[in-house]
PDB file of N, CA and C in Angstrom:
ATOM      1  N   UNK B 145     -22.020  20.817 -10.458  1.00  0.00           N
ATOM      2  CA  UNK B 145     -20.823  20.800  -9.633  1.00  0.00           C
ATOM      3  C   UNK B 145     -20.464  19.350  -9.315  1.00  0.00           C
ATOM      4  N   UNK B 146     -19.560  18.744  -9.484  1.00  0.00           N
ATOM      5  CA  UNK B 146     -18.679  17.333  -9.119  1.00  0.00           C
ATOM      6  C   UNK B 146     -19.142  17.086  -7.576  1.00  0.00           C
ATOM      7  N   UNK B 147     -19.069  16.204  -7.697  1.00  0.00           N
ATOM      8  CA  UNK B 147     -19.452  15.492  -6.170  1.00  0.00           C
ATOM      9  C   UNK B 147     -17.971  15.444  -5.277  1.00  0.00           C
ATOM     10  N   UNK B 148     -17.806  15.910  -4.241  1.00  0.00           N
ATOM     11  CA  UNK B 148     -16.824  15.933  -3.149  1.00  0.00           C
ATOM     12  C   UNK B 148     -16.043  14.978  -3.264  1.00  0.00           C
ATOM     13  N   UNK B 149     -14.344  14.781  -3.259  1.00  0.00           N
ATOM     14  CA  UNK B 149     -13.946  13.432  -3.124  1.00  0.00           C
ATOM     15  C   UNK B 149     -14.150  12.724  -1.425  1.00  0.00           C
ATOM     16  N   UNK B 150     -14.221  11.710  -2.469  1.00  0.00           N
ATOM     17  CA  UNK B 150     -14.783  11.096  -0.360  1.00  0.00           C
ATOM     18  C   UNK B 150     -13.900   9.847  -0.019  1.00  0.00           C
ATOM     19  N   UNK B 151     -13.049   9.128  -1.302  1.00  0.00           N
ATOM     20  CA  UNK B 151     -11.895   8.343  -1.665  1.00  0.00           C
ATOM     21  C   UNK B 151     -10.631   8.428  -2.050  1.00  0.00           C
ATOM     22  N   UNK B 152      -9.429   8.381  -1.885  1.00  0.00           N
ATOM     23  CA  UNK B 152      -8.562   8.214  -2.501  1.00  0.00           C
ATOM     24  C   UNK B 152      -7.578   6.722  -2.252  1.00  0.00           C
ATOM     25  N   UNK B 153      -7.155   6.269  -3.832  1.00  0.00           N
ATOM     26  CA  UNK B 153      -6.408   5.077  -3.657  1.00  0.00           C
ATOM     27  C   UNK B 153      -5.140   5.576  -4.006  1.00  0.00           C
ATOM     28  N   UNK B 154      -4.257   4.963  -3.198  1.00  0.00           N
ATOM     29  CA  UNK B 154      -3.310   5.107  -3.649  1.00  0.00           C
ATOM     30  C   UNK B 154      -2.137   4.034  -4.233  1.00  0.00           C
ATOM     31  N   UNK B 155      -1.118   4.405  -5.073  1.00  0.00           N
ATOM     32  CA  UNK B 155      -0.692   3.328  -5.850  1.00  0.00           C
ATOM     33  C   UNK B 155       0.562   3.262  -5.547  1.00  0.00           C
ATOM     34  N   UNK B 156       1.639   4.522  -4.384  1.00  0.00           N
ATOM     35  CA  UNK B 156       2.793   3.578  -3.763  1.00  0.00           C
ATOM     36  C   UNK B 156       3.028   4.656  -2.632  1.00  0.00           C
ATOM     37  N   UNK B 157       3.878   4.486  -1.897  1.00  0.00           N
ATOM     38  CA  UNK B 157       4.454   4.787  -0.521  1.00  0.00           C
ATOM     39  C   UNK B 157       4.778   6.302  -0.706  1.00  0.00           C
ATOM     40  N   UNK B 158       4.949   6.935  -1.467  1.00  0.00           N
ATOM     41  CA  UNK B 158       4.747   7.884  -1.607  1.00  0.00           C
ATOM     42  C   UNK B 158       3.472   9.100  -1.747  1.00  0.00           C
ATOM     43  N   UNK B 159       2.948   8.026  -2.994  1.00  0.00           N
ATOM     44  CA  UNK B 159       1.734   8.424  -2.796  1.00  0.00           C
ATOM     45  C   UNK B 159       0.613   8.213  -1.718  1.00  0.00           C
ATOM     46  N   UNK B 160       0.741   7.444  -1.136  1.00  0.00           N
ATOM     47  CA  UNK B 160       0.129   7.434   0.245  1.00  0.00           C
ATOM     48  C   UNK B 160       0.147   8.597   1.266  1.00  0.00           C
ATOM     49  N   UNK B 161       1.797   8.739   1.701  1.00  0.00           N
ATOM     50  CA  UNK B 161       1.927  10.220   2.272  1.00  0.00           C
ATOM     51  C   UNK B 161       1.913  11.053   1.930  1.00  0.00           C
ATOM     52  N   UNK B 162       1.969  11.469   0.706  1.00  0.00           N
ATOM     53  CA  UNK B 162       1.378  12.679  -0.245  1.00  0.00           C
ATOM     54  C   UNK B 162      -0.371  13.060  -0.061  1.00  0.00           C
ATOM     55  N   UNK B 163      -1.133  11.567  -0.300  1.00  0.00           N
ATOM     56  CA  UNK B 163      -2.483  12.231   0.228  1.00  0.00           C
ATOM     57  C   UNK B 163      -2.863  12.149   2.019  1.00  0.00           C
ATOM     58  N   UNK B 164      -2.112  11.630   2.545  1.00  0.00           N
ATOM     59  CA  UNK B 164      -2.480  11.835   3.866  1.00  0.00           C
ATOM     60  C   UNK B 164      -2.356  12.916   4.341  1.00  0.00           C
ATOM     61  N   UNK B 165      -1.208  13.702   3.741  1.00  0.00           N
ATOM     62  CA  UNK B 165      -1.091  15.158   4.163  1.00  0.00           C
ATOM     63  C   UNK B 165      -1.724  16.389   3.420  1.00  0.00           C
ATOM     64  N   UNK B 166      -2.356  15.972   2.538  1.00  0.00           N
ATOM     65  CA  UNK B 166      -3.213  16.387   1.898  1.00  0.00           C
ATOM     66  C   UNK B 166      -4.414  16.394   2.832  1.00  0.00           C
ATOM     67  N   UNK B 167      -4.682  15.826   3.362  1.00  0.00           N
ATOM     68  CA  UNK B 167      -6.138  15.474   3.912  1.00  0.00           C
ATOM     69  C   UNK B 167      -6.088  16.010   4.914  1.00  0.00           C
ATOM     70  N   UNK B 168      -4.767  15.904   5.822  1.00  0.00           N
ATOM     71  CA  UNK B 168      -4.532  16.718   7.037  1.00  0.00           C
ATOM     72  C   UNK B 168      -5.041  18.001   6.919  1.00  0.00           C
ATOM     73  N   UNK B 169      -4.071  18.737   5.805  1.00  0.00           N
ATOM     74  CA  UNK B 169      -3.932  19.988   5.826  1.00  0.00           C
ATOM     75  C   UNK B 169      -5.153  21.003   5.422  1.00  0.00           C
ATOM     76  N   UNK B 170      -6.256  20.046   4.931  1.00  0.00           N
ATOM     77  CA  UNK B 170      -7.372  20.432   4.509  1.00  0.00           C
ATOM     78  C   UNK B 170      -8.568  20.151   5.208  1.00  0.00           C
ATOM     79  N   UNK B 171      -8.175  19.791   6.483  1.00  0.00           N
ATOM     80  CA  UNK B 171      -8.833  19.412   7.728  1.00  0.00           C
ATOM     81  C   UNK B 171      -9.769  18.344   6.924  1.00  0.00           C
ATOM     82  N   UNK B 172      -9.717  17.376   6.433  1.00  0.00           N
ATOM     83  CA  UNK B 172     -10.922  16.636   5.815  1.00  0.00           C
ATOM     84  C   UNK B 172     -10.664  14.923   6.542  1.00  0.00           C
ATOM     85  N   UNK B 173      -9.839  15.224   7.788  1.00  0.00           N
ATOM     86  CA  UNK B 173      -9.567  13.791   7.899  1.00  0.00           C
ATOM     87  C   UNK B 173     -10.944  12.692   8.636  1.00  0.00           C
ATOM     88  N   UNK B 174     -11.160  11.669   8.150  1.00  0.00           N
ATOM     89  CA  UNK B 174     -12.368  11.492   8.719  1.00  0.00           C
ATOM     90  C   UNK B 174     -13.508  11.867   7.374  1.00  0.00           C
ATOM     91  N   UNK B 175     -13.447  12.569   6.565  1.00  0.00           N
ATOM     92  CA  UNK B 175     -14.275  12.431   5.457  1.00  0.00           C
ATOM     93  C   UNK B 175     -13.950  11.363   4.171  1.00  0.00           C
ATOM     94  N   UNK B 176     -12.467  11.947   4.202  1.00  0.00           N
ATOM     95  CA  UNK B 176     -11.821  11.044   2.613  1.00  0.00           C
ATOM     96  C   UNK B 176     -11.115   9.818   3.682  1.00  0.00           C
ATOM     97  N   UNK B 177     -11.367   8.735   3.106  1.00  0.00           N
ATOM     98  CA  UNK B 177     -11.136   7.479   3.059  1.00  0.00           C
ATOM     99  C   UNK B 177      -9.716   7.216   2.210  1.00  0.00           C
ATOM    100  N   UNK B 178      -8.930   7.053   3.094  1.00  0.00           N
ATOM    101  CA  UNK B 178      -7.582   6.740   1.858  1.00  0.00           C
ATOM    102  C   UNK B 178      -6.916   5.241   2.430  1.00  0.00           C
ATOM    103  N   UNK B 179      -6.723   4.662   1.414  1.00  0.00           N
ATOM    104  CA  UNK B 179      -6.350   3.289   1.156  1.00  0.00           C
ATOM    105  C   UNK B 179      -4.862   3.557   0.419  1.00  0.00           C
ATOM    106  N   UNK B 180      -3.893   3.394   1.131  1.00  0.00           N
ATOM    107  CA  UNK B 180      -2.562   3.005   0.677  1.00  0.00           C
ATOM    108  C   UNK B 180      -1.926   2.134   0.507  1.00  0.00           C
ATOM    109  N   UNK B 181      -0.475   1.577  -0.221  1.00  0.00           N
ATOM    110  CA  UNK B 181       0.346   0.982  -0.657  1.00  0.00           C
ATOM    111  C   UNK B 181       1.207   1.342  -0.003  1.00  0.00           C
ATOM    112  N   UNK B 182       2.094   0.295   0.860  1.00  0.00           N
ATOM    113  CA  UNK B 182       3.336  -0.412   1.481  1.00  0.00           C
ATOM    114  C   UNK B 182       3.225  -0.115   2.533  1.00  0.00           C
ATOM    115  N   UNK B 183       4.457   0.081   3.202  1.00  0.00           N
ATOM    116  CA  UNK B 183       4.856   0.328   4.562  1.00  0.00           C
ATOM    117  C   UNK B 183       5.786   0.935   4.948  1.00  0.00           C
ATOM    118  N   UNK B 184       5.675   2.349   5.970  1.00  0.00           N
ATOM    119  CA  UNK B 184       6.935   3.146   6.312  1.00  0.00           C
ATOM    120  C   UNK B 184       6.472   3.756   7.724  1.00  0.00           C
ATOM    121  N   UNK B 185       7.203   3.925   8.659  1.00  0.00           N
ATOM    122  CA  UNK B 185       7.280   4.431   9.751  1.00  0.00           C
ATOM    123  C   UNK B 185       5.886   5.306   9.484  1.00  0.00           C
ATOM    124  N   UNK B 186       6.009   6.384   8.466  1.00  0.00           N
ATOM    125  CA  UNK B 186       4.863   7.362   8.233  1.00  0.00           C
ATOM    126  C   UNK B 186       3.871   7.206   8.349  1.00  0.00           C
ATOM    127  N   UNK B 187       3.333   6.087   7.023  1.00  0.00           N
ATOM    128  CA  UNK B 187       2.348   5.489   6.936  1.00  0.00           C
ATOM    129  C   UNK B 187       1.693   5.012   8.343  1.00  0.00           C
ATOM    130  N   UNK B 188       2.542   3.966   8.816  1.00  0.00           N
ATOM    131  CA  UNK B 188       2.295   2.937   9.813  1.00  0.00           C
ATOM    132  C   UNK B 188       1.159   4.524  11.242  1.00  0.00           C
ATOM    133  N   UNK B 189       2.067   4.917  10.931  1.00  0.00           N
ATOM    134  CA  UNK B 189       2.121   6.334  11.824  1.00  0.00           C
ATOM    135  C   UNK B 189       0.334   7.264  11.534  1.00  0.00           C
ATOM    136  N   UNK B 190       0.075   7.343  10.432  1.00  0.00           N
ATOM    137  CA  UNK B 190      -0.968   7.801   9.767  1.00  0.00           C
ATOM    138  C   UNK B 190      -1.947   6.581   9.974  1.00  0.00           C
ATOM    139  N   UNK B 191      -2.027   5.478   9.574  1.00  0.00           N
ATOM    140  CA  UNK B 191      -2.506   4.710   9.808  1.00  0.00           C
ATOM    141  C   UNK B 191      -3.216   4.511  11.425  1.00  0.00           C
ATOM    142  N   UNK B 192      -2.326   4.582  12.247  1.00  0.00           N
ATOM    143  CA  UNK B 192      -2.471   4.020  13.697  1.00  0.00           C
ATOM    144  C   UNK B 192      -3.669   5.687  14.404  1.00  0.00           C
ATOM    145  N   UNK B 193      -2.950   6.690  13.693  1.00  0.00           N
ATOM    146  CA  UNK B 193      -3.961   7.750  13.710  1.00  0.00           C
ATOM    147  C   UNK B 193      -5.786   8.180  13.109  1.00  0.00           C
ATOM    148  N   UNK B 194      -5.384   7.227  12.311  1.00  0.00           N
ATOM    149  CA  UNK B 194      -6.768   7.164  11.703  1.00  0.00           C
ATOM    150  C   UNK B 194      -6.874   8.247  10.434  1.00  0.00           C
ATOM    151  N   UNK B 195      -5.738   8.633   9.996  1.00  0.00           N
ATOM    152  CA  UNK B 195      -5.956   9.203   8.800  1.00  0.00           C
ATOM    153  C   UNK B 195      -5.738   8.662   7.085  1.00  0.00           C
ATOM    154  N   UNK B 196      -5.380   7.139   7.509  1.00  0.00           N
ATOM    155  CA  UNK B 196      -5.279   6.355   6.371  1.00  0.00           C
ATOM    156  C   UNK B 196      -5.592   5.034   6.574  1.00  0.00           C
ATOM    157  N   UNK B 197      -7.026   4.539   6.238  1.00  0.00           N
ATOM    158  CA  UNK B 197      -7.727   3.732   6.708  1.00  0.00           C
ATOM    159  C   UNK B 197      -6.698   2.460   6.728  1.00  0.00           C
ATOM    160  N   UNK B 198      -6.243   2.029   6.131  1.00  0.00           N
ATOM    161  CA  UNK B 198      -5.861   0.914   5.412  1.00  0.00           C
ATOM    162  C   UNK B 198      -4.147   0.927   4.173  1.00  0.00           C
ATOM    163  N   UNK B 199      -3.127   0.138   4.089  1.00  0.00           N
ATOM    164  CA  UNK B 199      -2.192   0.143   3.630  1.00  0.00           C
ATOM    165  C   UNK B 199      -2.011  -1.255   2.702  1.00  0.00           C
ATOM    166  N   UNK B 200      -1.651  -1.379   1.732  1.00  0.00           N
ATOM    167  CA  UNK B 200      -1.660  -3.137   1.167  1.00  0.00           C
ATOM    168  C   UNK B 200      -0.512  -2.771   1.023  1.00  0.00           C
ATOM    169  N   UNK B 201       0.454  -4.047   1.889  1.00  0.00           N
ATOM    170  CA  UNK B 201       1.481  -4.347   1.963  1.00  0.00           C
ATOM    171  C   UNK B 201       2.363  -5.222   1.010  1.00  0.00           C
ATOM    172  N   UNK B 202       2.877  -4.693   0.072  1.00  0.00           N
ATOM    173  CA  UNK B 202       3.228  -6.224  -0.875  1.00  0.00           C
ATOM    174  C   UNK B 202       4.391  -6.776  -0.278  1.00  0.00           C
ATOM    175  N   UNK B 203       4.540  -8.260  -0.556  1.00  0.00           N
ATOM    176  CA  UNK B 203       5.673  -9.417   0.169  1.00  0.00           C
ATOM    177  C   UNK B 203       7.265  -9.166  -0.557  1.00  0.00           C
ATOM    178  N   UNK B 204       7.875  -7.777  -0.429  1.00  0.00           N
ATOM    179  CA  UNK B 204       8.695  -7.747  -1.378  1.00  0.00           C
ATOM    180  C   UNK B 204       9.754  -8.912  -1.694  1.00  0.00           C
ATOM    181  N   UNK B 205       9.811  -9.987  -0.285  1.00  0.00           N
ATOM    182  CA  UNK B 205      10.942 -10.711  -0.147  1.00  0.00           C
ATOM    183  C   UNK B 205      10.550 -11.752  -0.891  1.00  0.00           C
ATOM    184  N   UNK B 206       9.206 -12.795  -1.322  1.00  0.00           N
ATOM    185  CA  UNK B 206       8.685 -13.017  -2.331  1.00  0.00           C
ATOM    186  C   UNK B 206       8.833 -12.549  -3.864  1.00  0.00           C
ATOM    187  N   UNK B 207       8.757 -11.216  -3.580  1.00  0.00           N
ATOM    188  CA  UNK B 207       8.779 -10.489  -4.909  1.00  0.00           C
ATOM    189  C   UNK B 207      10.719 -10.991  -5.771  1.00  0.00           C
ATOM    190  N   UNK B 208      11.311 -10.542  -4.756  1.00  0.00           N
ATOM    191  CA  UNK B 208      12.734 -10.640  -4.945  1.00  0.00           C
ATOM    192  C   UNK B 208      13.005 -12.018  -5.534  1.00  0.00           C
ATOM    193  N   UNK B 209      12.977 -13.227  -4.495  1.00  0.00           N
ATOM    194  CA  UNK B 209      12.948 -14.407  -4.794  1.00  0.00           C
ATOM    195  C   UNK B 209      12.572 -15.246  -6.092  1.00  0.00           C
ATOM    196  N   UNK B 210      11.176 -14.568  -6.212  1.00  0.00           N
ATOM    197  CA  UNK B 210      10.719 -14.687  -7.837  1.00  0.00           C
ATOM    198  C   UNK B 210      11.949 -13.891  -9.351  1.00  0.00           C
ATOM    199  N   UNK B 211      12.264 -12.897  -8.891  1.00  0.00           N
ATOM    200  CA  UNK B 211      12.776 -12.575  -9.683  1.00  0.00           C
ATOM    201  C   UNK B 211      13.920 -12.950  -9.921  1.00  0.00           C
ATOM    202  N   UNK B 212      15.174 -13.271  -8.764  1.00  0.00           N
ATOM    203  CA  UNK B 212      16.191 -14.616  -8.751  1.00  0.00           C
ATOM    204  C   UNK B 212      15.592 -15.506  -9.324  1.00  0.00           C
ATOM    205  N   UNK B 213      14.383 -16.114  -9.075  1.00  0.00           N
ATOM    206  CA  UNK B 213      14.419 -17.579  -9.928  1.00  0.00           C
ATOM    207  C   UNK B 213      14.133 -17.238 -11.221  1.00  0.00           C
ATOM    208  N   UNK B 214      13.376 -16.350 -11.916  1.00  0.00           N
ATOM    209  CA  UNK B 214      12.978 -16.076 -13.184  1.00  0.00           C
ATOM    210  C   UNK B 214      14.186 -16.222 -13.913  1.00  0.00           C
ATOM    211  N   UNK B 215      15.078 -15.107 -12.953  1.00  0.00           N
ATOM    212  CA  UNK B 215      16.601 -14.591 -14.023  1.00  0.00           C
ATOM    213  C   UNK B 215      17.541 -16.334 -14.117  1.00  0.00           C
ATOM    214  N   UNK B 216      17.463 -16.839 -13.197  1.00  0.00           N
ATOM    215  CA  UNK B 216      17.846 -18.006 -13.191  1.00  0.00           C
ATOM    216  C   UNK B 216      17.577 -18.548 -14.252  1.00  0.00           C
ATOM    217  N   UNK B 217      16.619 -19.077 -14.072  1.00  0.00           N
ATOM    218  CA  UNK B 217      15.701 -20.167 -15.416  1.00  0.00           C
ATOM    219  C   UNK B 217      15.885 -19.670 -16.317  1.00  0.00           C
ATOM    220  N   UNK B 218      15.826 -17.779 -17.240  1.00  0.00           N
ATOM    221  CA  UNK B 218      15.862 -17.953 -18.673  1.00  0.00           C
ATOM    222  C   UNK B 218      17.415 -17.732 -18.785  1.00  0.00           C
ATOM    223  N   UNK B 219      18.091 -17.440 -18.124  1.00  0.00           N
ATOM    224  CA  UNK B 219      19.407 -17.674 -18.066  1.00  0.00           C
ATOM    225  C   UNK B 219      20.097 -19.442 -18.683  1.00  0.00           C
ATOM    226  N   UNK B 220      19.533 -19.730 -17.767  1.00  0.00           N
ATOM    227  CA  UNK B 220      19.313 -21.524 -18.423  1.00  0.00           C
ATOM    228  C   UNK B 220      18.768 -21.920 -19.650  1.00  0.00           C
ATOM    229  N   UNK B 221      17.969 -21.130 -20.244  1.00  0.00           N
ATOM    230  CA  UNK B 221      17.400 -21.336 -21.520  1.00  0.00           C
ATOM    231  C   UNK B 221      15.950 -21.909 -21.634  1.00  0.00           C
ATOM    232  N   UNK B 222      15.538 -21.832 -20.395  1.00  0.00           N
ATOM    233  CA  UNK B 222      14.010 -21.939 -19.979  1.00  0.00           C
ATOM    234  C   UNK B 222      12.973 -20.786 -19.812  1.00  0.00           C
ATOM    235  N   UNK B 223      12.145 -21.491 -20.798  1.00  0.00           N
ATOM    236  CA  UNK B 223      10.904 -20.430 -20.931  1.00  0.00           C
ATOM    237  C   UNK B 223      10.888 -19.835 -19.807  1.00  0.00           C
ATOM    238  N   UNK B 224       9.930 -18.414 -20.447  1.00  0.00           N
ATOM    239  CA  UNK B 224       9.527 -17.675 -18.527  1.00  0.00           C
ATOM    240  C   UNK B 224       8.688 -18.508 -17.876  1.00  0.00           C
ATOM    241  N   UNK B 225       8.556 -18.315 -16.395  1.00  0.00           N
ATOM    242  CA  UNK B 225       7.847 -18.929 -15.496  1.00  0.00           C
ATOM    243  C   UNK B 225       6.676 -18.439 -15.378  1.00  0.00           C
ATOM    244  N   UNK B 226       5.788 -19.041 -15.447  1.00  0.00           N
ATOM    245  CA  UNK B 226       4.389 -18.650 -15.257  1.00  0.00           C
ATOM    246  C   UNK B 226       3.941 -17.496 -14.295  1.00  0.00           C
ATOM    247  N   UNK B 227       3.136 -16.832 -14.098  1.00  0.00           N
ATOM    248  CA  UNK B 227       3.380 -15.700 -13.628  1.00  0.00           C
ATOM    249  C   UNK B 227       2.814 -15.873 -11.749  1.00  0.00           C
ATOM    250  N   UNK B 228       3.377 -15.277 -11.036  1.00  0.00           N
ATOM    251  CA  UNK B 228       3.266 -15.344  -9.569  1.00  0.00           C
ATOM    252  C   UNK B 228       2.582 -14.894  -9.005  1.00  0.00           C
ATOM    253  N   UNK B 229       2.023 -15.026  -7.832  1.00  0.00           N
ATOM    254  CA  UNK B 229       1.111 -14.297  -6.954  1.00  0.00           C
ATOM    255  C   UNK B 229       2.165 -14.236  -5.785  1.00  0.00           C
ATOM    256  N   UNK B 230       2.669 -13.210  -5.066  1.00  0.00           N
ATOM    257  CA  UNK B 230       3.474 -13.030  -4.625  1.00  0.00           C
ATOM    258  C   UNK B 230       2.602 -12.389  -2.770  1.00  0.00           C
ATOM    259  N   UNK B 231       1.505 -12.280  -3.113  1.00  0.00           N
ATOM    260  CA  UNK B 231       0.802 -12.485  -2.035  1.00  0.00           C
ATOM    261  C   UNK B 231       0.910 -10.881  -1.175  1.00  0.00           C
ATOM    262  N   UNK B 232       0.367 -10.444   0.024  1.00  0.00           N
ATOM    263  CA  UNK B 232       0.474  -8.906   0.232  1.00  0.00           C
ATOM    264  C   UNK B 232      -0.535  -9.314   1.769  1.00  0.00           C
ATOM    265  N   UNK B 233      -0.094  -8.240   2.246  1.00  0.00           N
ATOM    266  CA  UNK B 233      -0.666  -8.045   4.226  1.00  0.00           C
ATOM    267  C   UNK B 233      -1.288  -6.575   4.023  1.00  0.00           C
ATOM    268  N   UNK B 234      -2.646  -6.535   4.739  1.00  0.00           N
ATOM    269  CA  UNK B 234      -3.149  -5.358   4.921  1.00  0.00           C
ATOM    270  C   UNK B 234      -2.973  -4.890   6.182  1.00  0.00           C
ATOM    271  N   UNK B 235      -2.228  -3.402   6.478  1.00  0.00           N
ATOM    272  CA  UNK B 235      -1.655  -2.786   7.474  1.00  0.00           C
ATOM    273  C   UNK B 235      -2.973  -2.160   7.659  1.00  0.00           C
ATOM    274  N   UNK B 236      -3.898  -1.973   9.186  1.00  0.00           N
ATOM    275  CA  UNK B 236      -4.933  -1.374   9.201  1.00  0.00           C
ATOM    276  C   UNK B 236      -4.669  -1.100  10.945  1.00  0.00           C
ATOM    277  N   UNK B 237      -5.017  -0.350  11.749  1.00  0.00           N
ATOM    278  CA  UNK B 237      -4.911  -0.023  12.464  1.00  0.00           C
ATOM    279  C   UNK B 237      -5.985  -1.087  13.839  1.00  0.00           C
ATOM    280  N   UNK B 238      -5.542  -1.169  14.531  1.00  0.00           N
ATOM    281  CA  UNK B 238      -6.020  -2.061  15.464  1.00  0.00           C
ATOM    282  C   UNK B 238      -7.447  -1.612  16.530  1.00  0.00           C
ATOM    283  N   UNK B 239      -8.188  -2.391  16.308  1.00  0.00           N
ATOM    284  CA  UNK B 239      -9.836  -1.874  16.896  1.00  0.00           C
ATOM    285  C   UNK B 239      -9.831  -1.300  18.467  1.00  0.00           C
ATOM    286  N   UNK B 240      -9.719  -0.318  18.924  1.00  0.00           N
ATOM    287  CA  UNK B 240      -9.767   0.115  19.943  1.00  0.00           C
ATOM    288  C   UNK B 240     -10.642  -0.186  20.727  1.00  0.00           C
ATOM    289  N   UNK B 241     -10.562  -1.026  22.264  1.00  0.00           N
ATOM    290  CA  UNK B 241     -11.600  -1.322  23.243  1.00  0.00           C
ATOM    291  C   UNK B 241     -12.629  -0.124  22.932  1.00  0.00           C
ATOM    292  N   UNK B 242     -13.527  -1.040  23.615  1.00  0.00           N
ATOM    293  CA  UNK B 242     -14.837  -0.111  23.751  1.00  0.00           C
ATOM    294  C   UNK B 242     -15.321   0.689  25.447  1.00  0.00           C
TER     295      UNK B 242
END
């Protein structure tokens, strides 16, 4: 028999609230560990509850910026730009006094 899931990652804002309510509804919150992608009222919301440990936030306004300058430059006739690290914030819920 497979071993219990005791993780889930998730790979965008959707999928995040897709397994959080998953986890709800299967009373398992507090067993599975879920690690999500971005940020939404929901999340933030799930998060602050303790049913989604953790959120990686990517810098979309970075993200954007890069891609103005990319389109820029080969527009100009300049090679692509080397590739970016556009950098990301982990949304995690705040340590409650003791």
């Amino acid at each position: 028999r497979p071993s219990p899931v005791n993780a889930i990652i998730c790979s965008s804002a959707r999928d995040t609230v897709g397994a959080a309510q998953v986890v709800i509804d299967m009373n398992k919150v507090g067993d599975v560990l879920i690690v999500g992608t971005d940020e939404s009222p929901d999340i933030r919301r799930y998060v602050d509850n303790g049913v989604v440990t953790a959120s990686i936030v990517r810098d979309s306004a970075a993200i954007g910026r890069a891609a103005v300058q990319a389109f820029s430059a080969r527009r100009s006739g300049q090679k692509a730009l080397a590739p970016l690290e556009s950098g990301f914030t982990i949304y995690q819920a705040a340590e409650k006094s003791k």
